[in-house]
Amino acid sequence: MHSEYDLICVGSGIGGCAAAAAAADAGARTLVLERTDVVGGVTAVSGGQIWIPGNRWAAALGIADTAEDGARYIDAVAGGHNDPARTRALLGAADEALDLFTARGLELRVLRGLPDYYHPDVAHSTAEGRYLEPVPLPADALGGWAGRLRRTAVWSMGGDGGGTTPAAELVTGQALAGYFLRAALGAGAQVMTGARVTGLRSRDGAVTGVVLDDGREIAARLGVVLATGAYDRNRELVHRFEGVLDDHGTGSPPGITGDHLGMAAALGASIRALPAARNTVQVGFPTGEPDEDGGPRYRTHWVVHPHEIIVNAQGARFADESFYPAINAALHHLDGASQRLPNWPAWLVYDHDLAERGVVQVDPGRVVSAPSVEELARRAGIDAAGLAATVAGYNAACARGRDDAFGRGERPWTLWMSRLAGSGTGPNPTLGPIVRPPFHAARLARVQAGLGSAGLEVDTCARVLRWSGGPIPGLWAVGNATARDDMGFSAQSGTSNLRGMVQGYRAGRSAVS
């Protein structure tokens, strides 16, 4: 490692590596700093999807679509929380970014049959074509870095069918992280692990380098790109920006602690937050196992299965359990009269048919069981009459084959995901009655996935903006470190990887221009 570079990228996920590749490809001496001992960040534990309207792979399949159609779709579902100009700037730059990264070896393919979240209800949505996933990447394509990429058990969503990752092959998020790491290394960027950045150097208001936790300073002639992710592992920031705090966990790797907010705020950076009810927080459980930080490991309960429902303390269902944005929004519902959240805490209630399948990955000590629904409610602290009535109503819906209360399992996106996961069979694979004792209840936790409601405000070149207006010279931020006013929330999976790729590309090119 040298004492001076042209550009320093803090974080080794898609955003940091994209920025490093874009700058190094243009001749800049570039360094990627990763605070943990393995690279890939949140990208490596993601589903690996990139959502790109009007992409070249869909066009090759004869699927008609444009970036403008995608932007109009985002305008419709963002609830006024996107800046239309920034939406169009982001989507409009995707093809240019892809030119560089495909030339550097990135291979993507369309996830056939996977529709937009809100298709067909929202204009400009599509039945397929916008979701892309990485083509499986041989691990040895990374050379000596193969053993330093974050590796976890993942599930393939593509045309090869579901399955766990073979040791010699990278799929989904690992493959995506691998492609962008390879692009950065191939362009000439250097990568250093075990290097936590704790501060920014500046001179006359311009960022000139970084300070590491061991006191070392590294100069950056052109500046610094913050690609540090969100703040899942910082309880103070979660409490400040996400609302519901108790029973909170994350599926993100260590290091996602919001360092970018403090470092940039010291230079007058603008921090912008969207309503937490529109975030893509999911529900799940602590598994009873420790994670890499020694705390409890959490898993999302991301696909609804037959023989289960989600209820509040009154024993009532309150959302379509098959669509996680609906669950998260309902959890934030505030009763103005009592100033309480009536749908939190919440429980997963299920019967023994589901328990035997082993799909509820939860610490056994968190589960209560009983021979009857009424006794289960009493043991769990749920209203017994309310739960009994809810289970009876849900079972009647299963007999009809339709959930008239919330439309569970009727969204095309939900059906695609449920069938992929093998949830059930029949026209609506999410429905199945709760009838076989013993019955079980597990109190749910909220599990973040690397996305925060707040982030640094940036312009279309990913330059960090001041509260007082105008960019901070020499400072860029990309991906989940930035405010989501370009795409809004609850819009689509795959938009975070899109933002990381495009913002990283724009930051790297902006730095060297």
Short mmCIF file of C-alpha atoms in Angstrom, two decimals:
data_model
loop_
_atom_site.label_atom_id
_atom_site.label_comp_id
_atom_site.label_asym_id
_atom_site.label_seq_id
_atom_site.Cartn_x
_atom_site.Cartn_y
_atom_site.Cartn_z
CA MET A 1 0.00 0.00 0.00
CA HIS A 2 1.24 3.48 -0.88
CA SER A 3 0.79 6.65 1.14
CA GLU A 4 -0.99 8.48 -1.67
CA TYR A 5 -3.52 7.58 -4.37
CA ASP A 6 -5.67 9.48 -6.82
CA LEU A 7 -8.95 8.08 -5.47
CA ILE A 8 -9.82 6.05 -2.38
CA CYS A 9 -13.03 3.99 -2.27
CA VAL A 10 -14.22 3.04 1.21
CA GLY A 11 -16.12 -0.26 0.99
CA SER A 12 -15.78 -3.29 -1.30
CA GLY A 13 -19.37 -3.99 -2.37
CA ILE A 14 -20.74 -3.20 -5.81
CA GLY A 15 -20.61 0.57 -5.29
CA GLY A 16 -17.02 0.77 -4.08
CA CYS A 17 -15.70 -1.66 -6.68
CA ALA A 18 -17.69 0.01 -9.48
CA ALA A 19 -16.22 3.41 -8.57
CA ALA A 20 -12.73 1.93 -8.35
CA ALA A 21 -13.08 0.18 -11.71
CA ALA A 22 -14.43 3.31 -13.42
CA ALA A 23 -11.61 5.50 -12.09
CA ALA A 24 -8.81 2.98 -12.61
CA ASP A 25 -10.04 2.25 -16.13
CA ALA A 26 -9.50 5.95 -16.88
CA GLY A 27 -5.94 5.77 -15.55
CA ALA A 28 -6.37 6.85 -11.93
CA ARG A 29 -4.34 5.24 -9.17
CA THR A 30 -7.16 3.80 -7.07
CA LEU A 31 -7.43 2.04 -3.71
CA VAL A 32 -10.38 0.12 -2.23
CA LEU A 33 -10.39 -0.10 1.57
CA GLU A 34 -12.47 -2.80 3.29
CA ARG A 35 -12.80 -2.76 7.10
CA THR A 36 -13.42 -6.53 7.45
CA ASP A 37 -11.14 -9.36 6.44
CA VAL A 38 -13.28 -10.39 3.45
CA VAL A 39 -14.57 -8.40 0.48
CA GLY A 40 -17.99 -8.09 -1.09
CA GLY A 41 -19.96 -6.29 1.62
CA VAL A 42 -23.74 -6.38 1.52
CA THR A 43 -23.63 -7.16 -2.20
CA ALA A 44 -22.21 -10.60 -1.47
CA VAL A 45 -25.13 -11.51 0.81
CA SER A 46 -27.80 -10.03 -1.46
CA GLY A 47 -29.96 -11.87 -3.97
CA GLY A 48 -27.67 -10.49 -6.67
CA GLN A 49 -30.46 -8.99 -8.76
CA ILE A 50 -30.07 -5.74 -10.68
CA TRP A 51 -33.28 -4.05 -11.82
CA ILE A 52 -32.69 -2.23 -15.13
CA PRO A 53 -35.60 -1.11 -17.34
CA GLY A 54 -34.87 -1.19 -21.06
CA ASN A 55 -31.74 -3.32 -20.70
CA ARG A 56 -29.92 -4.95 -23.60
CA TRP A 57 -30.59 -8.54 -22.48
CA ALA A 58 -34.35 -8.02 -22.43
CA ALA A 59 -34.18 -6.36 -25.84
CA ALA A 60 -32.34 -9.39 -27.20
CA LEU A 61 -35.29 -11.52 -26.07
CA GLY A 62 -37.73 -9.24 -27.87
CA ILE A 63 -39.09 -7.64 -24.69
CA ALA A 64 -40.09 -4.04 -25.43
CA ASP A 65 -39.17 -1.60 -22.64
CA THR A 66 -37.38 1.71 -22.10
CA ALA A 67 -35.63 3.53 -19.29
CA GLU A 68 -38.36 6.18 -19.44
CA ASP A 69 -41.04 3.52 -18.90
CA GLY A 70 -39.10 2.38 -15.84
CA ALA A 71 -38.86 5.95 -14.58
CA ARG A 72 -42.61 6.46 -14.95
CA TYR A 73 -43.20 3.27 -13.01
CA ILE A 74 -40.96 4.53 -10.18
CA ASP A 75 -42.76 7.88 -10.23
CA ALA A 76 -46.03 6.00 -9.68
CA VAL A 77 -44.92 3.80 -6.78
CA ALA A 78 -42.47 6.09 -4.94
CA GLY A 79 -45.27 8.08 -3.32
CA GLY A 80 -43.67 11.43 -4.08
CA HIS A 81 -40.42 10.43 -2.36
CA ASN A 82 -38.33 10.39 -5.52
CA ASP A 83 -36.90 13.31 -7.48
CA PRO A 84 -38.04 12.55 -11.05
CA ALA A 85 -34.95 14.21 -12.53
CA ARG A 86 -32.65 12.03 -10.41
CA THR A 87 -34.67 8.93 -11.24
CA ARG A 88 -34.16 9.58 -14.93
CA ALA A 89 -30.51 10.45 -14.53
CA LEU A 90 -29.87 7.17 -12.71
CA LEU A 91 -31.77 4.96 -15.14
CA GLY A 92 -30.42 6.87 -18.12
CA ALA A 93 -26.82 6.21 -17.10
CA ALA A 94 -27.28 2.45 -16.61
CA ASP A 95 -26.50 1.54 -20.22
CA GLU A 96 -23.33 3.62 -20.23
CA ALA A 97 -22.18 1.95 -17.01
CA LEU A 98 -22.93 -1.47 -18.47
CA ASP A 99 -20.69 -0.69 -21.46
CA LEU A 100 -17.72 -0.47 -19.11
CA PHE A 101 -18.56 -3.38 -16.84
CA THR A 102 -19.52 -5.84 -19.57
CA ALA A 103 -16.25 -4.96 -21.28
CA ARG A 104 -14.61 -5.84 -17.96
CA GLY A 105 -16.30 -9.26 -17.91
CA LEU A 106 -19.71 -8.71 -16.27
CA GLU A 107 -22.25 -11.29 -17.52
CA LEU A 108 -25.94 -10.90 -16.73
CA ARG A 109 -29.14 -12.61 -17.84
CA VAL A 110 -32.86 -11.97 -17.56
CA LEU A 111 -34.75 -13.66 -14.76
CA ARG A 112 -37.50 -15.06 -16.95
CA GLY A 113 -41.07 -14.72 -15.80
CA LEU A 114 -40.29 -12.46 -12.82
CA PRO A 115 -42.58 -9.39 -12.89
CA ASP A 116 -42.22 -6.01 -11.23
CA TYR A 117 -43.54 -5.85 -7.67
CA TYR A 118 -46.66 -3.92 -8.64
CA HIS A 119 -47.44 -5.51 -12.00
CA PRO A 120 -50.06 -5.37 -13.43
CA ASP A 121 -51.73 -2.82 -11.16
CA VAL A 122 -49.37 0.09 -11.91
CA ALA A 123 -48.88 1.62 -15.34
CA HIS A 124 -45.49 1.09 -17.00
CA SER A 125 -44.83 -2.07 -14.96
CA THR A 126 -43.68 -5.14 -16.88
CA ALA A 127 -44.37 -8.87 -16.68
CA GLU A 128 -40.67 -9.68 -17.08
CA GLY A 129 -37.38 -8.37 -18.41
CA ARG A 130 -36.21 -5.81 -15.85
CA TYR A 131 -34.74 -8.22 -13.34
CA LEU A 132 -31.24 -9.34 -14.22
CA GLU A 133 -29.01 -11.75 -12.34
CA PRO A 134 -25.33 -12.58 -12.76
CA VAL A 135 -24.39 -15.62 -14.77
CA PRO A 136 -22.65 -18.05 -12.36
CA LEU A 137 -18.98 -17.16 -11.99
CA PRO A 138 -16.29 -19.79 -11.41
CA ALA A 139 -14.60 -18.96 -8.12
CA ASP A 140 -11.18 -19.46 -9.64
CA ALA A 141 -11.90 -16.49 -11.95
CA LEU A 142 -10.94 -14.35 -8.93
CA GLY A 143 -7.54 -16.00 -8.56
CA GLY A 144 -6.11 -15.52 -5.10
CA TRP A 145 -9.09 -13.36 -4.09
CA ALA A 146 -11.51 -16.30 -4.29
CA GLY A 147 -10.81 -17.23 -0.69
CA ARG A 148 -11.21 -13.62 0.46
CA LEU A 149 -14.71 -13.07 -0.93
CA ARG A 150 -17.55 -13.21 1.57
CA ARG A 151 -19.18 -16.64 1.17
CA THR A 152 -22.52 -17.61 2.68
CA ALA A 153 -25.21 -20.14 1.83
CA VAL A 154 -27.37 -18.61 -0.91
CA TRP A 155 -30.23 -19.67 -3.15
CA SER A 156 -30.11 -19.38 -6.91
CA MET A 157 -33.08 -17.60 -8.49
CA GLY A 158 -32.22 -18.03 -12.13
CA GLY A 159 -32.82 -20.33 -15.03
CA ASP A 160 -30.66 -23.07 -13.53
CA GLY A 161 -33.20 -23.56 -10.75
CA GLY A 162 -32.78 -23.25 -7.01
CA GLY A 163 -29.89 -24.73 -5.15
CA THR A 164 -27.14 -23.96 -2.70
CA THR A 165 -23.88 -22.59 -3.98
CA PRO A 166 -21.27 -25.15 -5.03
CA ALA A 167 -17.87 -24.36 -3.55
CA ALA A 168 -16.35 -23.88 -7.00
CA GLU A 169 -19.09 -21.64 -8.38
CA LEU A 170 -20.40 -18.24 -7.34
CA VAL A 171 -24.08 -17.37 -7.87
CA THR A 172 -26.47 -14.53 -6.97
CA GLY A 173 -24.89 -11.90 -4.69
CA GLN A 174 -21.53 -13.65 -4.44
CA ALA A 175 -21.26 -13.75 -8.21
CA LEU A 176 -22.24 -10.09 -8.53
CA ALA A 177 -19.68 -9.05 -5.91
CA GLY A 178 -17.11 -11.26 -7.64
CA TYR A 179 -17.69 -9.70 -11.06
CA PHE A 180 -17.23 -6.17 -9.74
CA LEU A 181 -14.22 -7.08 -7.62
CA ARG A 182 -12.66 -8.63 -10.72
CA ALA A 183 -13.47 -5.50 -12.73
CA ALA A 184 -11.76 -3.28 -10.17
CA LEU A 185 -8.69 -5.49 -9.93
CA GLY A 186 -8.53 -5.92 -13.69
CA ALA A 187 -8.61 -2.17 -14.20
CA GLY A 188 -5.61 -1.81 -11.90
CA ALA A 189 -7.18 -0.84 -8.58
CA GLN A 190 -5.60 -2.08 -5.37
CA VAL A 191 -7.72 -3.63 -2.61
CA MET A 192 -6.82 -3.69 1.08
CA THR A 193 -8.79 -5.58 3.75
CA GLY A 194 -8.78 -5.10 7.52
CA ALA A 195 -8.59 -1.32 7.05
CA ARG A 196 -11.27 0.64 8.89
CA VAL A 197 -11.60 4.30 7.93
CA THR A 198 -12.51 6.46 10.91
CA GLY A 199 -12.11 9.95 9.48
CA LEU A 200 -11.64 12.10 6.42
CA ARG A 201 -8.73 14.42 5.83
CA SER A 202 -9.63 17.81 4.39
CA ARG A 203 -8.00 21.07 3.40
CA ASP A 204 -9.88 24.29 2.74
CA GLY A 205 -13.16 22.38 2.73
CA ALA A 206 -12.04 19.75 0.20
CA VAL A 207 -11.52 16.07 1.07
CA THR A 208 -7.90 15.03 0.59
CA GLY A 209 -7.66 11.56 2.13
CA VAL A 210 -8.63 9.21 4.93
CA VAL A 211 -7.55 8.32 8.45
CA LEU A 212 -7.51 4.66 9.55
CA ASP A 213 -8.29 3.35 13.00
CA ASP A 214 -4.61 2.63 13.62
CA GLY A 215 -3.76 6.28 13.03
CA ARG A 216 -2.34 5.92 9.54
CA GLU A 217 -3.29 8.52 6.98
CA ILE A 218 -3.58 7.91 3.25
CA ALA A 219 -3.78 10.84 0.87
CA ALA A 220 -6.18 10.93 -2.06
CA ARG A 221 -5.32 13.53 -4.70
CA LEU A 222 -8.79 13.50 -6.29
CA GLY A 223 -10.82 12.57 -3.23
CA VAL A 224 -12.76 9.78 -1.51
CA VAL A 225 -15.82 7.67 -2.38
CA LEU A 226 -17.92 6.48 0.59
CA ALA A 227 -19.40 3.06 -0.21
CA THR A 228 -19.85 1.89 3.35
CA GLY A 229 -23.46 0.70 3.21
CA ALA A 230 -26.14 1.73 5.71
CA TYR A 231 -26.22 1.50 9.54
CA ASP A 232 -27.95 -1.78 10.43
CA ARG A 233 -25.50 -2.52 13.24
CA ASN A 234 -25.71 0.88 14.92
CA ARG A 235 -28.67 0.78 17.33
CA GLU A 236 -28.62 4.55 17.90
CA LEU A 237 -28.99 5.28 14.19
CA VAL A 238 -31.61 2.55 13.76
CA HIS A 239 -33.61 4.10 16.58
CA ARG A 240 -33.23 7.57 15.09
CA PHE A 241 -34.22 6.71 11.52
CA GLU A 242 -36.18 3.44 11.53
CA GLY A 243 -38.78 3.91 14.26
CA VAL A 244 -39.52 0.48 15.75
CA LEU A 245 -36.45 -0.46 17.75
CA ASP A 246 -37.13 -3.47 19.97
CA ASP A 247 -36.46 -6.93 18.55
CA HIS A 248 -34.31 -5.55 15.77
CA GLY A 249 -31.64 -7.45 13.87
CA THR A 250 -29.92 -7.55 10.53
CA GLY A 251 -28.89 -9.98 7.87
CA SER A 252 -26.05 -7.69 6.85
CA PRO A 253 -22.41 -8.57 7.51
CA PRO A 254 -20.30 -6.87 10.19
CA GLY A 255 -19.16 -3.32 9.54
CA ILE A 256 -22.49 -1.79 8.50
CA THR A 257 -22.45 0.84 11.23
CA GLY A 258 -23.17 4.15 9.48
CA ASP A 259 -19.62 5.51 9.64
CA HIS A 260 -20.23 7.54 6.47
CA LEU A 261 -22.87 9.68 8.17
CA GLY A 262 -20.60 10.90 10.95
CA MET A 263 -17.58 11.42 8.72
CA ALA A 264 -19.46 13.42 6.11
CA ALA A 265 -21.64 15.32 8.59
CA ALA A 266 -18.46 16.78 10.11
CA LEU A 267 -17.93 18.47 6.74
CA GLY A 268 -21.47 19.84 6.55
CA ALA A 269 -23.02 17.04 4.49
CA SER A 270 -26.78 16.89 4.02
CA ILE A 271 -28.48 13.79 5.43
CA ARG A 272 -31.87 13.00 4.00
CA ALA A 273 -34.40 10.48 5.35
CA LEU A 274 -37.47 8.87 3.83
CA PRO A 275 -40.39 7.58 5.94
CA ALA A 276 -39.37 4.37 7.68
CA ALA A 277 -42.71 2.78 6.78
CA ARG A 278 -41.55 2.76 3.15
CA ASN A 279 -38.25 1.01 3.87
CA THR A 280 -37.70 -2.59 2.77
CA VAL A 281 -37.23 -4.00 6.26
CA GLN A 282 -38.46 -7.57 6.52
CA VAL A 283 -39.55 -9.75 9.42
CA GLY A 284 -37.74 -12.79 10.75
CA PHE A 285 -36.13 -14.28 13.82
CA PRO A 286 -32.93 -14.70 15.76
CA THR A 287 -31.77 -18.25 15.05
CA GLY A 288 -30.11 -18.93 18.38
CA GLU A 289 -26.67 -18.98 16.70
CA PRO A 290 -24.00 -16.27 17.00
CA ASP A 291 -23.09 -14.14 14.02
CA GLU A 292 -19.62 -12.90 13.12
CA ASP A 293 -19.78 -10.10 15.70
CA GLY A 294 -20.77 -12.52 18.46
CA GLY A 295 -24.34 -11.19 18.63
CA PRO A 296 -27.46 -13.13 17.67
CA ARG A 297 -27.72 -14.22 14.05
CA TYR A 298 -30.97 -13.22 12.33
CA ARG A 299 -32.72 -14.69 9.32
CA THR A 300 -35.58 -13.17 7.40
CA HIS A 301 -38.81 -15.09 6.98
CA TRP A 302 -39.00 -13.74 3.46
CA VAL A 303 -41.49 -16.11 1.78
CA VAL A 304 -44.87 -16.95 3.27
CA HIS A 305 -45.79 -20.62 3.43
CA PRO A 306 -49.11 -22.46 3.77
CA HIS A 307 -50.26 -23.14 7.34
CA GLU A 308 -49.00 -19.82 8.77
CA ILE A 309 -50.25 -16.29 9.42
CA ILE A 310 -48.88 -13.13 11.04
CA VAL A 311 -50.97 -11.55 13.80
CA ASN A 312 -50.77 -8.69 16.31
CA ALA A 313 -51.45 -8.82 20.05
CA GLN A 314 -55.20 -8.80 19.38
CA GLY A 315 -54.79 -11.97 17.37
CA ALA A 316 -55.71 -10.17 14.13
CA ARG A 317 -54.01 -10.36 10.75
CA PHE A 318 -53.08 -6.91 9.45
CA ALA A 319 -51.38 -7.31 6.06
CA ASP A 320 -50.75 -9.57 3.09
CA GLU A 321 -48.13 -11.86 4.61
CA SER A 322 -46.79 -12.77 1.17
CA PHE A 323 -45.61 -9.22 0.37
CA TYR A 324 -43.05 -7.84 2.78
CA PRO A 325 -43.49 -4.12 1.90
CA ALA A 326 -47.10 -4.46 3.05
CA ILE A 327 -46.03 -6.02 6.35
CA ASN A 328 -43.43 -3.35 7.10
CA ALA A 329 -45.82 -0.51 6.28
CA ALA A 330 -48.52 -2.00 8.54
CA LEU A 331 -46.08 -2.42 11.42
CA HIS A 332 -45.59 1.36 11.42
CA HIS A 333 -49.30 2.12 11.65
CA LEU A 334 -49.79 4.51 14.57
CA ASP A 335 -52.96 4.68 16.65
CA GLY A 336 -53.25 8.41 17.27
CA ALA A 337 -55.56 7.99 20.26
CA SER A 338 -53.17 5.78 22.24
CA GLN A 339 -49.89 6.74 20.53
CA ARG A 340 -49.16 3.05 20.22
CA LEU A 341 -48.29 0.78 17.32
CA PRO A 342 -51.21 -1.69 17.30
CA ASN A 343 -49.46 -4.14 14.98
CA TRP A 344 -46.25 -4.40 16.98
CA PRO A 345 -45.24 -6.72 18.50
CA ALA A 346 -46.30 -9.37 16.00
CA TRP A 347 -46.19 -13.17 15.93
CA LEU A 348 -45.91 -15.88 13.33
CA VAL A 349 -48.61 -18.47 14.12
CA TYR A 350 -48.37 -21.86 12.41
CA ASP A 351 -49.40 -25.48 12.76
CA HIS A 352 -47.39 -28.66 12.96
CA ASP A 353 -47.51 -29.35 9.22
CA LEU A 354 -45.31 -26.31 8.70
CA ALA A 355 -43.20 -26.99 11.78
CA GLU A 356 -42.22 -30.39 10.39
CA ARG A 357 -40.97 -28.79 7.17
CA GLY A 358 -38.31 -26.89 9.11
CA VAL A 359 -38.74 -23.66 7.15
CA VAL A 360 -39.26 -21.49 10.26
CA GLN A 361 -35.66 -20.83 11.23
CA VAL A 362 -35.98 -19.53 14.77
CA ASP A 363 -34.32 -19.98 18.12
CA PRO A 364 -36.35 -22.82 19.72
CA GLY A 365 -36.47 -20.84 22.95
CA ARG A 366 -38.52 -18.19 21.16
CA VAL A 367 -41.31 -20.60 20.18
CA VAL A 368 -44.33 -21.42 22.32
CA SER A 369 -46.54 -24.41 21.52
CA ALA A 370 -49.95 -25.66 22.64
CA PRO A 371 -52.54 -28.31 21.77
CA SER A 372 -55.20 -25.70 20.88
CA VAL A 373 -55.22 -22.27 19.28
CA GLU A 374 -56.81 -20.71 22.37
CA GLU A 375 -54.17 -22.14 24.71
CA LEU A 376 -51.43 -21.08 22.30
CA ALA A 377 -52.71 -17.51 22.45
CA ARG A 378 -52.70 -17.49 26.25
CA ARG A 379 -49.14 -18.83 26.42
CA ALA A 380 -47.88 -16.35 23.79
CA GLY A 381 -49.64 -13.31 25.25
CA ILE A 382 -52.09 -12.93 22.35
CA ASP A 383 -55.82 -12.30 22.75
CA ALA A 384 -57.32 -15.81 22.71
CA ALA A 385 -60.74 -14.99 21.28
CA GLY A 386 -59.21 -12.76 18.64
CA LEU A 387 -56.73 -15.39 17.50
CA ALA A 388 -59.35 -18.14 17.40
CA ALA A 389 -61.61 -15.98 15.23
CA THR A 390 -58.73 -15.04 12.94
CA VAL A 391 -57.60 -18.64 12.44
CA ALA A 392 -61.19 -19.68 11.68
CA GLY A 393 -61.53 -16.89 9.13
CA TYR A 394 -58.19 -17.71 7.53
CA ASN A 395 -59.04 -21.41 7.31
CA ALA A 396 -62.31 -20.52 5.59
CA ALA A 397 -60.35 -18.42 3.09
CA CYS A 398 -58.10 -21.42 2.41
CA ALA A 399 -61.18 -23.55 1.72
CA ARG A 400 -62.40 -20.93 -0.76
CA GLY A 401 -58.94 -20.65 -2.30
CA ARG A 402 -58.97 -16.87 -1.94
CA ASP A 403 -57.96 -14.42 0.81
CA ASP A 404 -60.62 -11.72 0.52
CA ALA A 405 -59.19 -9.82 3.50
CA PHE A 406 -55.72 -9.04 2.10
CA GLY A 407 -55.37 -10.79 -1.27
CA ARG A 408 -52.54 -12.98 -0.03
CA GLY A 409 -50.66 -14.77 -2.78
CA GLU A 410 -52.47 -13.04 -5.64
CA ARG A 411 -49.70 -10.66 -6.68
CA PRO A 412 -47.78 -12.11 -9.69
CA TRP A 413 -44.44 -11.26 -8.07
CA THR A 414 -45.50 -13.11 -4.92
CA LEU A 415 -46.57 -16.18 -6.87
CA TRP A 416 -43.24 -16.32 -8.72
CA MET A 417 -41.25 -16.09 -5.50
CA SER A 418 -43.46 -18.58 -3.63
CA ARG A 419 -43.19 -21.17 -6.37
CA LEU A 420 -39.43 -20.70 -6.52
CA ALA A 421 -39.20 -21.38 -2.80
CA GLY A 422 -41.51 -24.39 -3.00
CA SER A 423 -43.99 -22.86 -0.58
CA GLY A 424 -46.95 -24.98 -1.68
CA THR A 425 -48.97 -26.23 -4.61
CA GLY A 426 -52.12 -25.25 -6.44
CA PRO A 427 -53.26 -21.94 -7.95
CA ASN A 428 -52.33 -20.08 -4.75
CA PRO A 429 -49.35 -21.85 -3.16
CA THR A 430 -49.31 -19.50 -0.15
CA LEU A 431 -52.63 -20.71 1.28
CA GLY A 432 -52.97 -23.68 3.61
CA PRO A 433 -55.13 -24.04 6.74
CA ILE A 434 -53.88 -23.99 10.32
CA VAL A 435 -55.48 -27.20 11.59
CA ARG A 436 -52.92 -29.73 12.75
CA PRO A 437 -51.86 -29.57 16.43
CA PRO A 438 -49.73 -28.79 18.21
CA PHE A 439 -49.87 -25.13 17.21
CA HIS A 440 -46.91 -22.79 17.45
CA ALA A 441 -46.24 -19.06 17.80
CA ALA A 442 -42.95 -17.20 17.54
CA ARG A 443 -42.60 -13.49 18.17
CA LEU A 444 -41.21 -11.77 15.10
CA ALA A 445 -38.22 -9.48 14.89
CA ARG A 446 -37.59 -6.80 12.30
CA VAL A 447 -34.60 -7.75 10.17
CA GLN A 448 -32.84 -5.16 8.02
CA ALA A 449 -30.96 -6.08 4.88
CA GLY A 450 -28.46 -3.27 4.49
CA LEU A 451 -30.96 -0.57 3.51
CA GLY A 452 -31.47 2.52 5.63
CA SER A 453 -34.21 5.10 5.53
CA ALA A 454 -31.53 7.80 5.73
CA GLY A 455 -28.41 8.48 3.73
CA LEU A 456 -26.13 11.16 2.39
CA GLU A 457 -27.70 13.41 -0.19
CA VAL A 458 -25.82 13.32 -3.49
CA ASP A 459 -26.20 14.86 -6.94
CA THR A 460 -26.45 12.94 -10.21
CA CYS A 461 -22.65 12.51 -10.26
CA ALA A 462 -22.77 11.03 -6.72
CA ARG A 463 -21.05 14.09 -5.23
CA VAL A 464 -22.03 14.58 -1.57
CA LEU A 465 -24.05 17.75 -1.09
CA ARG A 466 -23.82 20.24 1.78
CA TRP A 467 -26.77 21.37 3.87
CA SER A 468 -25.95 24.85 2.63
CA GLY A 469 -26.04 23.73 -1.00
CA GLY A 470 -23.46 22.63 -3.52
CA PRO A 471 -21.12 19.63 -3.42
CA ILE A 472 -18.31 18.99 -0.95
CA PRO A 473 -15.16 19.00 -3.12
CA GLY A 474 -13.48 15.63 -3.29
CA LEU A 475 -16.28 13.62 -1.64
CA TRP A 476 -18.62 11.14 -3.31
CA ALA A 477 -21.03 8.59 -1.85
CA VAL A 478 -22.70 5.64 -3.57
CA GLY A 479 -25.21 2.86 -3.05
CA ASN A 480 -26.75 2.28 0.35
CA ALA A 481 -24.69 5.08 1.89
CA THR A 482 -26.82 7.59 -0.03
CA ALA A 483 -30.35 8.91 0.35
CA ARG A 484 -32.84 7.08 -1.85
CA ASP A 485 -34.47 10.18 -3.32
CA ASP A 486 -33.64 8.89 -6.80
CA MET A 487 -35.71 5.69 -6.55
CA GLY A 488 -37.81 5.95 -3.42
CA PHE A 489 -38.63 2.89 -1.30
CA SER A 490 -40.81 -0.20 -1.64
CA ALA A 491 -40.32 0.02 -5.39
CA GLN A 492 -38.33 -3.04 -6.39
CA SER A 493 -35.74 -5.48 -5.25
CA GLY A 494 -32.67 -5.02 -7.43
CA THR A 495 -32.73 -1.22 -7.25
CA SER A 496 -30.02 -1.13 -4.56
CA ASN A 497 -27.57 -3.00 -6.76
CA LEU A 498 -28.60 -0.78 -9.67
CA ARG A 499 -27.83 2.32 -7.58
CA GLY A 500 -24.50 0.93 -6.42
CA MET A 501 -23.42 0.13 -9.97
CA VAL A 502 -24.53 3.38 -11.60
CA GLN A 503 -23.57 5.73 -8.78
CA GLY A 504 -20.21 3.99 -8.47
CA TYR A 505 -19.63 4.40 -12.20
CA ARG A 506 -20.64 8.07 -12.11
CA ALA A 507 -18.49 8.75 -9.04
CA GLY A 508 -15.40 7.15 -10.55
CA ARG A 509 -15.81 8.98 -13.85
CA SER A 510 -16.64 12.27 -12.11
CA ALA A 511 -13.48 12.04 -10.03
CA VAL A 512 -11.22 11.73 -13.04
CA SER A 513 -13.01 14.20 -15.31
#
